[in-house]
Amino acid sequence: MELEHGIAVVTGGSRGIGLAVATELARGGAKVALLARDGVRAMEAAGGLPGGGHLGCSCDVADTAAVGEAVRHVTGELGSPTILVNNAGITRDTILLRMKDETWDEVIDVNLKGAFNMARAVIRGMLKRRDGVILNISSVVGLVGNPGQVNYAASKAGILGLTKSLAREVAFRGIRCNAIAPGYIETEMTAALTESQTQTLLTRIPLGRLGVPDDVASLARFLAGPAARYITGQVVVVDGGMTM
Ligand code: NDP
């Protein structure tokens, strides 16, 4: 139980990749708080995690005040967070020509500002304790781009700059900050892919299948734990070889 005594906050932990990551962290012995806008679903998901004493709560990560409140609530119930996984994310795809200000802003606010809001809310506690791990879920789209996703790709590339700058900022206190860049992972986010889109994608994935949330979660558990103690400021791609 390498994460025993760990207190983890996973944003977007109510389903998909976030829920798989939360499950692995709980298996590692951490107490986990799941944050999502739908608080009921987050609470139900928290109730299903291995071990006991986990927490689910409603929080829109784009809302600075709500993030402060949620982190105070988690700290009061479980203690000061030692692991933060910035996983909450949305897509609002359309070509640049048709993209409205709101469509750009919404994606940047959730995917990028949300990660900033969360990191700022937990970092003081981590600095005080001289211990902490921050994992940011980016995307291969942030590395190689994707037509129809200028907002999403910009947010996911932004996450990489945030990760590396923060890693440099807090390393002196032993705090690590890394990013994971998944390829195509089967979740509600990618459920809209048609059969022919999936077949086309598969021709580009050397390992011959789409990813599943557990493919990301096992890496997250490793990066959150002591075996990754000398790894910081890195971006680890989990995409079946698609973008090698
Ligand atoms: P899902 O759509 O399945 O889940 C998204 C999660 O984020 C839900 O729990 C959702 O809950 C939560 N969420 C969305 N908006 C907010 C918000 N404003 N505040 C708090 N929570 C929010 O997505 P995935 O599991 O597929 O994706 C998880 C992360 O992985 C995302 O950052 C995504 O960009 C990234 N990713 C996914 C890939 C994939 O192929 N699936 C590939 C690469 C990266 P609620 O709606 O209740 O708020």
mmCIF file with all atom_site columns, C-alpha atoms and ligand atoms in Angstrom, residues 11-18 35-38 59-62 87-90 110-111 137-140 152 156 182-190, ligand 1:
data_model
loop_
_atom_site.group_PDB
_atom_site.id
_atom_site.type_symbol
_atom_site.label_atom_id
_atom_site.label_alt_id
_atom_site.label_comp_id
_atom_site.label_asym_id
_atom_site.label_entity_id
_atom_site.label_seq_id
_atom_site.pdbx_PDB_ins_code
_atom_site.Cartn_x
_atom_site.Cartn_y
_atom_site.Cartn_z
_atom_site.occupancy
_atom_site.B_iso_or_equiv
_atom_site.pdbx_formal_charge
_atom_site.auth_seq_id
_atom_site.auth_comp_id
_atom_site.auth_asym_id
_atom_site.auth_atom_id
_atom_site.pdbx_PDB_model_num
ATOM   1  C CA  . THR A 1 11  ? -11.131 16.262 -10.567 1.00 0.00 ? 11  THR A CA  1
ATOM   2  C CA  . GLY A 1 12  ? -13.590 14.759 -13.006 1.00 0.00 ? 12  GLY A CA  1
ATOM   3  C CA  . GLY A 1 13  ? -13.400 11.637 -10.872 1.00 0.00 ? 13  GLY A CA  1
ATOM   4  C CA  . SER A 1 14  ? -17.028 10.616 -11.287 1.00 0.00 ? 14  SER A CA  1
ATOM   5  C CA  . ARG A 1 15  ? -16.480 8.582  -14.467 1.00 0.00 ? 15  ARG A CA  1
ATOM   6  C CA  . GLY A 1 16  ? -14.081 7.635  -17.258 1.00 0.00 ? 16  GLY A CA  1
ATOM   7  C CA  . ILE A 1 17  ? -10.353 8.155  -16.794 1.00 0.00 ? 17  ILE A CA  1
ATOM   8  C CA  . GLY A 1 18  ? -10.783 10.094 -13.532 1.00 0.00 ? 18  GLY A CA  1
ATOM   9  C CA  . LEU A 1 35  ? -14.803 16.362 -7.675  1.00 0.00 ? 35  LEU A CA  1
ATOM   10 C CA  . ALA A 1 36  ? -17.279 16.876 -10.522 1.00 0.00 ? 36  ALA A CA  1
ATOM   11 C CA  . ARG A 1 37  ? -20.090 19.284 -11.321 1.00 0.00 ? 37  ARG A CA  1
ATOM   12 C CA  . ASP A 1 38  ? -22.619 16.499 -10.722 1.00 0.00 ? 38  ASP A CA  1
ATOM   13 C CA  . CYS A 1 59  ? -17.336 21.481 -7.837  1.00 0.00 ? 59  CYS A CA  1
ATOM   14 C CA  . ASP A 1 60  ? -16.931 23.294 -11.135 1.00 0.00 ? 60  ASP A CA  1
ATOM   15 C CA  . VAL A 1 61  ? -13.151 23.570 -11.482 1.00 0.00 ? 61  VAL A CA  1
ATOM   16 C CA  . ALA A 1 62  ? -13.529 26.662 -13.680 1.00 0.00 ? 62  ALA A CA  1
ATOM   17 C CA  . ASN A 1 87  ? -8.322  15.331 -14.891 1.00 0.00 ? 87  ASN A CA  1
ATOM   18 C CA  . ALA A 1 88  ? -11.574 17.290 -15.430 1.00 0.00 ? 88  ALA A CA  1
ATOM   19 C CA  . GLY A 1 89  ? -11.872 18.139 -19.094 1.00 0.00 ? 89  GLY A CA  1
ATOM   20 C CA  . ILE A 1 90  ? -14.355 18.857 -21.855 1.00 0.00 ? 90  ILE A CA  1
ATOM   21 C CA  . VAL A 1 110 ? -12.353 24.139 -17.596 1.00 0.00 ? 110 VAL A CA  1
ATOM   22 C CA  . ASN A 1 111 ? -9.285  22.366 -18.992 1.00 0.00 ? 111 ASN A CA  1
ATOM   23 C CA  . ILE A 1 137 ? -4.075  14.948 -17.643 1.00 0.00 ? 137 ILE A CA  1
ATOM   24 C CA  . SER A 1 138 ? -3.167  16.489 -20.980 1.00 0.00 ? 138 SER A CA  1
ATOM   25 C CA  . SER A 1 139 ? -3.662  14.756 -24.358 1.00 0.00 ? 139 SER A CA  1
ATOM   26 C CA  . VAL A 1 140 ? -1.647  13.741 -27.405 1.00 0.00 ? 140 VAL A CA  1
ATOM   27 C CA  . TYR A 1 152 ? -8.972  21.734 -26.799 1.00 0.00 ? 152 TYR A CA  1
ATOM   28 C CA  . LYS A 1 156 ? -3.911  20.621 -23.441 1.00 0.00 ? 156 LYS A CA  1
ATOM   29 C CA  . PRO A 1 182 ? -3.396  9.872  -23.357 1.00 0.00 ? 182 PRO A CA  1
ATOM   30 C CA  . GLY A 1 183 ? -4.289  8.964  -26.928 1.00 0.00 ? 183 GLY A CA  1
ATOM   31 C CA  . TYR A 1 184 ? -7.805  7.676  -27.684 1.00 0.00 ? 184 TYR A CA  1
ATOM   32 C CA  . ILE A 1 185 ? -9.312  6.153  -24.558 1.00 0.00 ? 185 ILE A CA  1
ATOM   33 C CA  . GLU A 1 186 ? -12.785 4.559  -24.497 1.00 0.00 ? 186 GLU A CA  1
ATOM   34 C CA  . THR A 1 187 ? -14.947 6.823  -22.298 1.00 0.00 ? 187 THR A CA  1
ATOM   35 C CA  . GLU A 1 188 ? -18.108 8.921  -22.614 1.00 0.00 ? 188 GLU A CA  1
ATOM   36 C CA  . MET A 1 189 ? -15.903 11.607 -24.188 1.00 0.00 ? 189 MET A CA  1
ATOM   37 C CA  . THR A 1 190 ? -15.019 9.378  -27.152 1.00 0.00 ? 190 THR A CA  1
HETATM 38 P P1  . NDP B 2 .   ? -15.426 12.074 -19.487 1.00 0.00 ? 1   NDP B P1  1
HETATM 39 O O1  . NDP B 2 .   ? -16.234 13.024 -20.286 1.00 0.00 ? 1   NDP B O1  1
HETATM 40 O O2  . NDP B 2 .   ? -15.787 10.644 -19.484 1.00 0.00 ? 1   NDP B O2  1
HETATM 41 O O3  . NDP B 2 .   ? -15.389 12.577 -17.950 1.00 0.00 ? 1   NDP B O3  1
HETATM 42 C C1  . NDP B 2 .   ? -15.111 13.922 -17.662 1.00 0.00 ? 1   NDP B C1  1
HETATM 43 C C2  . NDP B 2 .   ? -15.134 14.127 -16.173 1.00 0.00 ? 1   NDP B C2  1
HETATM 44 O O4  . NDP B 2 .   ? -14.849 15.510 -15.927 1.00 0.00 ? 1   NDP B O4  1
HETATM 45 C C3  . NDP B 2 .   ? -16.495 13.859 -15.555 1.00 0.00 ? 1   NDP B C3  1
HETATM 46 O O5  . NDP B 2 .   ? -16.317 13.363 -14.254 1.00 0.00 ? 1   NDP B O5  1
HETATM 47 C C4  . NDP B 2 .   ? -17.134 15.243 -15.507 1.00 0.00 ? 1   NDP B C4  1
HETATM 48 O O6  . NDP B 2 .   ? -18.149 15.295 -14.514 1.00 0.00 ? 1   NDP B O6  1
HETATM 49 C C5  . NDP B 2 .   ? -15.911 16.084 -15.151 1.00 0.00 ? 1   NDP B C5  1
HETATM 50 N N1  . NDP B 2 .   ? -16.013 17.501 -15.499 1.00 0.00 ? 1   NDP B N1  1
HETATM 51 C C6  . NDP B 2 .   ? -16.300 18.055 -16.691 1.00 0.00 ? 1   NDP B C6  1
HETATM 52 N N2  . NDP B 2 .   ? -16.315 19.395 -16.591 1.00 0.00 ? 1   NDP B N2  1
HETATM 53 C C7  . NDP B 2 .   ? -16.032 19.698 -15.308 1.00 0.00 ? 1   NDP B C7  1
HETATM 54 C C8  . NDP B 2 .   ? -15.923 20.899 -14.575 1.00 0.00 ? 1   NDP B C8  1
HETATM 55 N N3  . NDP B 2 .   ? -16.107 22.102 -15.150 1.00 0.00 ? 1   NDP B N3  1
HETATM 56 N N4  . NDP B 2 .   ? -15.608 20.839 -13.259 1.00 0.00 ? 1   NDP B N4  1
HETATM 57 C C9  . NDP B 2 .   ? -15.430 19.638 -12.652 1.00 0.00 ? 1   NDP B C9  1
HETATM 58 N N5  . NDP B 2 .   ? -15.517 18.470 -13.278 1.00 0.00 ? 1   NDP B N5  1
HETATM 59 C C10 . NDP B 2 .   ? -15.834 18.493 -14.599 1.00 0.00 ? 1   NDP B C10 1
HETATM 60 O O7  . NDP B 2 .   ? -13.918 12.309 -19.953 1.00 0.00 ? 1   NDP B O7  1
HETATM 61 P P2  . NDP B 2 .   ? -12.650 11.318 -20.015 1.00 0.00 ? 1   NDP B P2  1
HETATM 62 O O8  . NDP B 2 .   ? -12.631 10.440 -18.844 1.00 0.00 ? 1   NDP B O8  1
HETATM 63 O O9  . NDP B 2 .   ? -12.596 10.758 -21.373 1.00 0.00 ? 1   NDP B O9  1
HETATM 64 O O10 . NDP B 2 .   ? -11.466 12.390 -19.930 1.00 0.00 ? 1   NDP B O10 1
HETATM 65 C C11 . NDP B 2 .   ? -10.823 12.722 -18.733 1.00 0.00 ? 1   NDP B C11 1
HETATM 66 C C12 . NDP B 2 .   ? -9.629  13.624 -19.060 1.00 0.00 ? 1   NDP B C12 1
HETATM 67 O O11 . NDP B 2 .   ? -8.765  12.949 -19.939 1.00 0.00 ? 1   NDP B O11 1
HETATM 68 C C13 . NDP B 2 .   ? -10.029 14.923 -19.756 1.00 0.00 ? 1   NDP B C13 1
HETATM 69 O O12 . NDP B 2 .   ? -9.201  15.975 -19.293 1.00 0.00 ? 1   NDP B O12 1
HETATM 70 C C14 . NDP B 2 .   ? -9.736  14.635 -21.194 1.00 0.00 ? 1   NDP B C14 1
HETATM 71 O O13 . NDP B 2 .   ? -9.486  15.807 -21.921 1.00 0.00 ? 1   NDP B O13 1
HETATM 72 C C15 . NDP B 2 .   ? -8.525  13.756 -21.073 1.00 0.00 ? 1   NDP B C15 1
HETATM 73 N N6  . NDP B 2 .   ? -8.287  12.916 -22.232 1.00 0.00 ? 1   NDP B N6  1
HETATM 74 C C16 . NDP B 2 .   ? -9.223  12.002 -22.637 1.00 0.00 ? 1   NDP B C16 1
HETATM 75 C C17 . NDP B 2 .   ? -8.984  11.212 -23.750 1.00 0.00 ? 1   NDP B C17 1
HETATM 76 C C18 . NDP B 2 .   ? -9.949  10.203 -24.242 1.00 0.00 ? 1   NDP B C18 1
HETATM 77 O O14 . NDP B 2 .   ? -9.716  9.654  -25.322 1.00 0.00 ? 1   NDP B O14 1
HETATM 78 N N7  . NDP B 2 .   ? -11.038 9.915  -23.536 1.00 0.00 ? 1   NDP B N7  1
HETATM 79 C C19 . NDP B 2 .   ? -7.732  11.355 -24.502 1.00 0.00 ? 1   NDP B C19 1
HETATM 80 C C20 . NDP B 2 .   ? -6.831  12.331 -23.982 1.00 0.00 ? 1   NDP B C20 1
HETATM 81 C C21 . NDP B 2 .   ? -7.103  13.070 -22.887 1.00 0.00 ? 1   NDP B C21 1
HETATM 82 P P3  . NDP B 2 .   ? -19.351 16.387 -14.595 1.00 0.00 ? 1   NDP B P3  1
HETATM 83 O O15 . NDP B 2 .   ? -19.860 16.372 -16.008 1.00 0.00 ? 1   NDP B O15 1
HETATM 84 O O16 . NDP B 2 .   ? -20.331 15.946 -13.569 1.00 0.00 ? 1   NDP B O16 1
HETATM 85 O O17 . NDP B 2 .   ? -18.719 17.697 -14.225 1.00 0.00 ? 1   NDP B O17 1
#
